[in-house]
CSV table of C-alpha atoms in Angstrom, one decimal:
chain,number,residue,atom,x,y,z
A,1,UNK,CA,219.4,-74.4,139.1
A,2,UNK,CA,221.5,-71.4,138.9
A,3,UNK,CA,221.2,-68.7,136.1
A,4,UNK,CA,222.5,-65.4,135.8
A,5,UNK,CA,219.7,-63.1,136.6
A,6,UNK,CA,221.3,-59.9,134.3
A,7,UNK,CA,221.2,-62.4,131.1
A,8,UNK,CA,218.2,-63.6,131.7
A,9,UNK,CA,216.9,-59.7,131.8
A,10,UNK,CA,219.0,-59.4,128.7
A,11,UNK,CA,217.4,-61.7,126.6
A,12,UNK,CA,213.6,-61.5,128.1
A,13,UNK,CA,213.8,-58.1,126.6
A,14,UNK,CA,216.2,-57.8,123.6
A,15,UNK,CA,214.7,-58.1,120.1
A,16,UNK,CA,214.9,-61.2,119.3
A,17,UNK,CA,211.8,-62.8,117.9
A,18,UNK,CA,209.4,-64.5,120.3
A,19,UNK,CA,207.7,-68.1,120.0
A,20,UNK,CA,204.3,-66.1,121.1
A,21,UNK,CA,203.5,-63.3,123.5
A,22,UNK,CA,200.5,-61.9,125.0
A,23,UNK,CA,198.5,-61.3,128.2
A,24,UNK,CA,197.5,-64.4,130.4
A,25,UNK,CA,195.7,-64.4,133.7
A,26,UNK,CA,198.4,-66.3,136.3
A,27,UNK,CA,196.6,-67.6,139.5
A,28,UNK,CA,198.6,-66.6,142.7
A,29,UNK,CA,200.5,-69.3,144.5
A,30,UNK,CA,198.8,-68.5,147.6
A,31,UNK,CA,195.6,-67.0,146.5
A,32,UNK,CA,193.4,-68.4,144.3
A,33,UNK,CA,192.6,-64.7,142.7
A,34,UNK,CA,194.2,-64.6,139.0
A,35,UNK,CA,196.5,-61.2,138.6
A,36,UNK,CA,197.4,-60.0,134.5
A,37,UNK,CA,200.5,-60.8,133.2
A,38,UNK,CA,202.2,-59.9,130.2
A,39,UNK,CA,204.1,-63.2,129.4
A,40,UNK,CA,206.5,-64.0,126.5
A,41,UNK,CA,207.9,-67.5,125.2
A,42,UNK,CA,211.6,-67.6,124.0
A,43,UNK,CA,212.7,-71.1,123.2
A,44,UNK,CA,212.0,-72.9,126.5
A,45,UNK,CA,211.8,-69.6,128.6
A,46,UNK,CA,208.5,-68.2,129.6
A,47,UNK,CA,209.1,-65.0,131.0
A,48,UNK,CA,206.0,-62.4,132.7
A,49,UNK,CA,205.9,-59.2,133.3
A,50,UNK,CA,203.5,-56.6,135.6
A,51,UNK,CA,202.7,-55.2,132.4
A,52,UNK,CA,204.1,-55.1,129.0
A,53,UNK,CA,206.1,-51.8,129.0
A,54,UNK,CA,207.6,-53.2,132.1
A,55,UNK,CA,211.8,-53.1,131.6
A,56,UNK,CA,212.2,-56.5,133.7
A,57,UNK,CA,210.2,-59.8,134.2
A,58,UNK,CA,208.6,-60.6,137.5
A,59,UNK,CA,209.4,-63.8,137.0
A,60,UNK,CA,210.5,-67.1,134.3
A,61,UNK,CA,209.3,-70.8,133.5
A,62,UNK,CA,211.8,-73.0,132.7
A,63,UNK,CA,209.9,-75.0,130.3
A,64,UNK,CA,211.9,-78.6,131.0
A,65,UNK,CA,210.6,-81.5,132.4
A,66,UNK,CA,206.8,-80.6,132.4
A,67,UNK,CA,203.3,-81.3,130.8
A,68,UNK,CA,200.9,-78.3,129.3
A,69,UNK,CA,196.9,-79.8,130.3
A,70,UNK,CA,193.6,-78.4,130.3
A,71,UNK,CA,192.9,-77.6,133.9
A,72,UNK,CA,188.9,-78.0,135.2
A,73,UNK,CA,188.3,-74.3,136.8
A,74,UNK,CA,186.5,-71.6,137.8
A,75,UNK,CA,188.2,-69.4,135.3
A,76,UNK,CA,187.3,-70.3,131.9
A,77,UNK,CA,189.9,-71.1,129.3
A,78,UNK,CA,192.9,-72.4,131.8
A,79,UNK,CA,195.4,-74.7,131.0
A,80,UNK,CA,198.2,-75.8,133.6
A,81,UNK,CA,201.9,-76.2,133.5
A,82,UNK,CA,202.7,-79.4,135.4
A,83,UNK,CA,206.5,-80.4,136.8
A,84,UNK,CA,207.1,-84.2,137.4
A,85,UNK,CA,208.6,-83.6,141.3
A,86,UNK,CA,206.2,-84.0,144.0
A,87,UNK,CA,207.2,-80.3,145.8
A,88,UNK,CA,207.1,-78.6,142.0
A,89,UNK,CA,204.5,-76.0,141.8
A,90,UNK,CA,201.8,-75.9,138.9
A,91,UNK,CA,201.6,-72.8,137.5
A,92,UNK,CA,197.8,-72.2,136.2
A,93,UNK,CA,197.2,-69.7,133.2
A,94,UNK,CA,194.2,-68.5,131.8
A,95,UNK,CA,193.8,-67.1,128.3
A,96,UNK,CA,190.9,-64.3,127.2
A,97,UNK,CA,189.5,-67.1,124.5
A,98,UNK,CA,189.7,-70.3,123.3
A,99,UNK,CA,191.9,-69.6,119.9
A,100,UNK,CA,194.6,-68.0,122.1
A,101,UNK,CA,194.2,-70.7,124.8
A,102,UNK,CA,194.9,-73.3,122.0
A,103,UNK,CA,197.6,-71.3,121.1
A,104,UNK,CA,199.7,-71.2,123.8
A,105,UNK,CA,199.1,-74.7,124.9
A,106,UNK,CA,200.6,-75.7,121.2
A,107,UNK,CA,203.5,-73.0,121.6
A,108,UNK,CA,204.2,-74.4,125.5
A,109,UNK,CA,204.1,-78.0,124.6
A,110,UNK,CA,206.8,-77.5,122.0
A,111,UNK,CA,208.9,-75.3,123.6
A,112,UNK,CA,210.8,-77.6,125.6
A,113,UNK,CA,214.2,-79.3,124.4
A,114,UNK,CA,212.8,-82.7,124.7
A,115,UNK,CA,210.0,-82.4,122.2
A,116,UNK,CA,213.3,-80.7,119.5
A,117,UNK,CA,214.9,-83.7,120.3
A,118,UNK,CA,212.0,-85.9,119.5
A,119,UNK,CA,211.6,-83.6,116.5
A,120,UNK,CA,215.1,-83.9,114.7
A,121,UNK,CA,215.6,-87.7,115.8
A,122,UNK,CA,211.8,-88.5,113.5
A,123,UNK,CA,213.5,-86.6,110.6
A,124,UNK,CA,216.7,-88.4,110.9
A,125,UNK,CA,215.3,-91.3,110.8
A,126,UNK,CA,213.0,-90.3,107.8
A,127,UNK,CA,216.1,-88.8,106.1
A,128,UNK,CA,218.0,-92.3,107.0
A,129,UNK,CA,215.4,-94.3,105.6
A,130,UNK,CA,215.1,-92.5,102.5
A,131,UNK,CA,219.1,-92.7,101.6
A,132,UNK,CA,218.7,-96.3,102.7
A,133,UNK,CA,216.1,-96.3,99.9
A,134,UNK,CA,218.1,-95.2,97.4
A,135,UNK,CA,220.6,-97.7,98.0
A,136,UNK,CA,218.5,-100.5,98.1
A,137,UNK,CA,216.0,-99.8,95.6
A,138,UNK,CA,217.7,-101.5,92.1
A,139,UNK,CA,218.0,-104.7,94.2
A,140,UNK,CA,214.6,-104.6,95.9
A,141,UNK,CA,213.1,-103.5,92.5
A,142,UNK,CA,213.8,-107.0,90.8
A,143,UNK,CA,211.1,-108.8,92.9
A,144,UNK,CA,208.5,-105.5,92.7
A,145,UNK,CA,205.6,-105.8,90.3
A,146,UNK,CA,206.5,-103.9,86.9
A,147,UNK,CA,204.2,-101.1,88.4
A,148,UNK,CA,206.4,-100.2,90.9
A,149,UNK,CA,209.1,-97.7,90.0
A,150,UNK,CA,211.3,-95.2,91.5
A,151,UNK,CA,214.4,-97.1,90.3
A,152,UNK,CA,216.4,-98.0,87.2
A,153,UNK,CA,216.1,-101.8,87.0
A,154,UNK,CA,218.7,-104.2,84.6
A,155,UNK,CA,217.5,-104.7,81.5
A,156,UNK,CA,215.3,-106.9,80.5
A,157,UNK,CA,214.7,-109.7,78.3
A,158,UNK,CA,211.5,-108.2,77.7
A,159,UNK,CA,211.0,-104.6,77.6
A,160,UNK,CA,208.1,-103.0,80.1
A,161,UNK,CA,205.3,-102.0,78.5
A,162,UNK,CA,203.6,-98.8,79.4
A,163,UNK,CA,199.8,-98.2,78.2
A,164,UNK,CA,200.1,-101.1,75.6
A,165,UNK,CA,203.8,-99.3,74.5
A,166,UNK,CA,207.5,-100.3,75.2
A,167,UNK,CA,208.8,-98.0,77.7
A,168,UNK,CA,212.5,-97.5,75.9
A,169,UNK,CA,211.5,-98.5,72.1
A,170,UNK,CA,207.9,-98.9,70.6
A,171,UNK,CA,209.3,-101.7,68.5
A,172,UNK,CA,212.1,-103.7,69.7
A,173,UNK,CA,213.5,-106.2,66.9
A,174,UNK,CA,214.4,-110.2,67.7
A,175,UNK,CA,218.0,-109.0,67.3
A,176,UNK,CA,218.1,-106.4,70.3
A,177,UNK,CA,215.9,-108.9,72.2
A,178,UNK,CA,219.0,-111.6,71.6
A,179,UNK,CA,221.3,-109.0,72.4
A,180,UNK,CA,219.8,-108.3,75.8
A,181,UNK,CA,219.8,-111.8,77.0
A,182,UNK,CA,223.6,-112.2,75.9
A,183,UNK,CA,224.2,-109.0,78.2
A,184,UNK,CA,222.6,-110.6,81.2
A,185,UNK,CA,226.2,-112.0,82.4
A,186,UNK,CA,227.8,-108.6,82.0
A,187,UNK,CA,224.8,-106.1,82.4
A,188,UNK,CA,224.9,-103.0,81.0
A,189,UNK,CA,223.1,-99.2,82.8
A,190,UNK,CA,219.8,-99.1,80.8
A,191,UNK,CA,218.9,-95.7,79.0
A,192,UNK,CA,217.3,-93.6,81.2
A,193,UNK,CA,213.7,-93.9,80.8
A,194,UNK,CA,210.7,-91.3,80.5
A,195,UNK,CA,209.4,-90.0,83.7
A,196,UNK,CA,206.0,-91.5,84.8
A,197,UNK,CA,203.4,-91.0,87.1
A,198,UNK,CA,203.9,-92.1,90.9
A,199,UNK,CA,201.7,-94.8,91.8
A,200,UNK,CA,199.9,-94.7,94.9
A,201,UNK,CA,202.5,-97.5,96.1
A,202,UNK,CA,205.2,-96.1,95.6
A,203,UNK,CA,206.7,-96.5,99.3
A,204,UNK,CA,210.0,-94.4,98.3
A,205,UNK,CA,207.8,-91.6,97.0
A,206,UNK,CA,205.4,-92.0,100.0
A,207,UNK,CA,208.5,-91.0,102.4
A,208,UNK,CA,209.9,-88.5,100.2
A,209,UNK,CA,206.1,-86.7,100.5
A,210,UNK,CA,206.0,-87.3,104.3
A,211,UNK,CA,208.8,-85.9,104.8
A,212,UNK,CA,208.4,-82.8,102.8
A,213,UNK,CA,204.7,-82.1,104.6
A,214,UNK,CA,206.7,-82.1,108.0
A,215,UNK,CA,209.4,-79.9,106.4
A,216,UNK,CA,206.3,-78.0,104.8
A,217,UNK,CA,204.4,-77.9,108.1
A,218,UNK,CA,207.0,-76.4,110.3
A,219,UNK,CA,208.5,-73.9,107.5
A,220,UNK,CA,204.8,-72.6,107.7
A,221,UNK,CA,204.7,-72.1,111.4
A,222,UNK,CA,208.4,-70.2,111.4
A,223,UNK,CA,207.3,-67.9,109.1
A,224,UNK,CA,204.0,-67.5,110.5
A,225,UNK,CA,206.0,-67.0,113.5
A,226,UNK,CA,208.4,-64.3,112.2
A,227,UNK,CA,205.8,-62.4,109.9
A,228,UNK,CA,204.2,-62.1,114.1
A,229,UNK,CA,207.3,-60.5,115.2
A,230,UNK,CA,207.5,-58.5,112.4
A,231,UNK,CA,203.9,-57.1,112.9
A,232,UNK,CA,204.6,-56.7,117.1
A,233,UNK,CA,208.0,-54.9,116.2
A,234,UNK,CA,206.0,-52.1,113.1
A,235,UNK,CA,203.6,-51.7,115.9
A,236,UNK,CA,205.6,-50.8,118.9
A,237,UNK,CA,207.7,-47.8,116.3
A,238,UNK,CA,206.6,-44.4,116.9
């Protein structure tokens, strides 16, 4: 792999925001003896420095094509950054407790471009299969139990009830009833009924919620992420 050492510099130091940063102990490749680094994670980059004024890294990770592990070592709080070749090196890291070691094996394990991949393809297909839903749903909602909502079925011959009450009229005379059954050939869109509560089987609401607790979940960590940088950045100002 060839990269452009100046860019590299460039953007190992520029301002944009980090995925984490902080000191790590890196064991030598030689030596077993563990040297401080300051290291920083940009996207699937993890850069490390002699010490964190320094103007250039020592050194970069490429974060592709490897597994973040617990390692069993002297030093306590190591975790291991594995390639799949048989001549890659493992690079061993040690943290200075066990909230920052859990930390940056989270950060590292997501960094690379296969776990975004495996990201936006599960929200595809959630996104897929909740427009599929939406298609589908009037038809499937015929053979669904009355409790089951989420759609606006044909009319009727007899109305839903809700709580002991019609849904669209409290009272519905012989007349409309007649009326309904005549318009069963050439159906017509129903008034729109109240909104109700979801039931707890309510698949199409199920994936609408899933789907909002992953968009919830990672919209927490990206600000949580940025409010970080914003901290790092007041605190480095004179």
């Amino acid at each position: 792999m060839k990269l452009n050492e100046r860019s590299l510099v460039f953007y190992a130091t520029c301002d944009s925001p980090a995925d984490n940063a902080g000191f790590l102990y890196k064991r030598g490749e030689r030596h077993t003896a563990y040297h401080r680094r300051w290291f920083v994670l940009k996207g699937n980059m993890l850069f490390y420095f002699e010490e964190r004024e320094s103007r250039e890294p020592v050194g970069v990770i490429v974060l592709e094509g490897c597994t973040v592990e617990l390692c069993d070592t002297a030093e306590e709080f190591a975790f291991a950054i594995r390639f799949s070749g048989t001549k890659s090196r493992t690079y061993v890291l040690a943290a200075d407790s066990q909230v920052a070691m859990e930390a940056w094996v989270k950060a590292l394990s997501r960094a690379s471009f296969d776990y975004m991949r495996l990201v936006v393809r599960e929200l595809e297909k959630q996104l897929e299969e909740m427009r599929w839903g939406c298609r589908h749903t009037p038809a499937c909602c015929k053979a669904r139990p009355l409790g089951m909502e989420h759609s606006l079925p044909a009319l009727p011959t007899v109305l839903p009830k809700e709580n002991g009450c019609a849904v669209w009229n409290n009272a519905p005379s012989v007349d409309q009833l007649h009326d309904d059954c005549d318009d069963e050939a050439n159906p017509r869109p129903p008034p729109l009924p109240p909104r109700r509560r979801a039931s707890s089987g309510d698949t199409g609401t199920a994936e609408i919620s899933a789907f909002c607790r992953l968009h919830e979940r990672y919209g927490r960590e990206v600000a949580q992420l940025r409010q970080d940088w914003q901290h790092r950045q007041c605190q480095h100002r004179p």
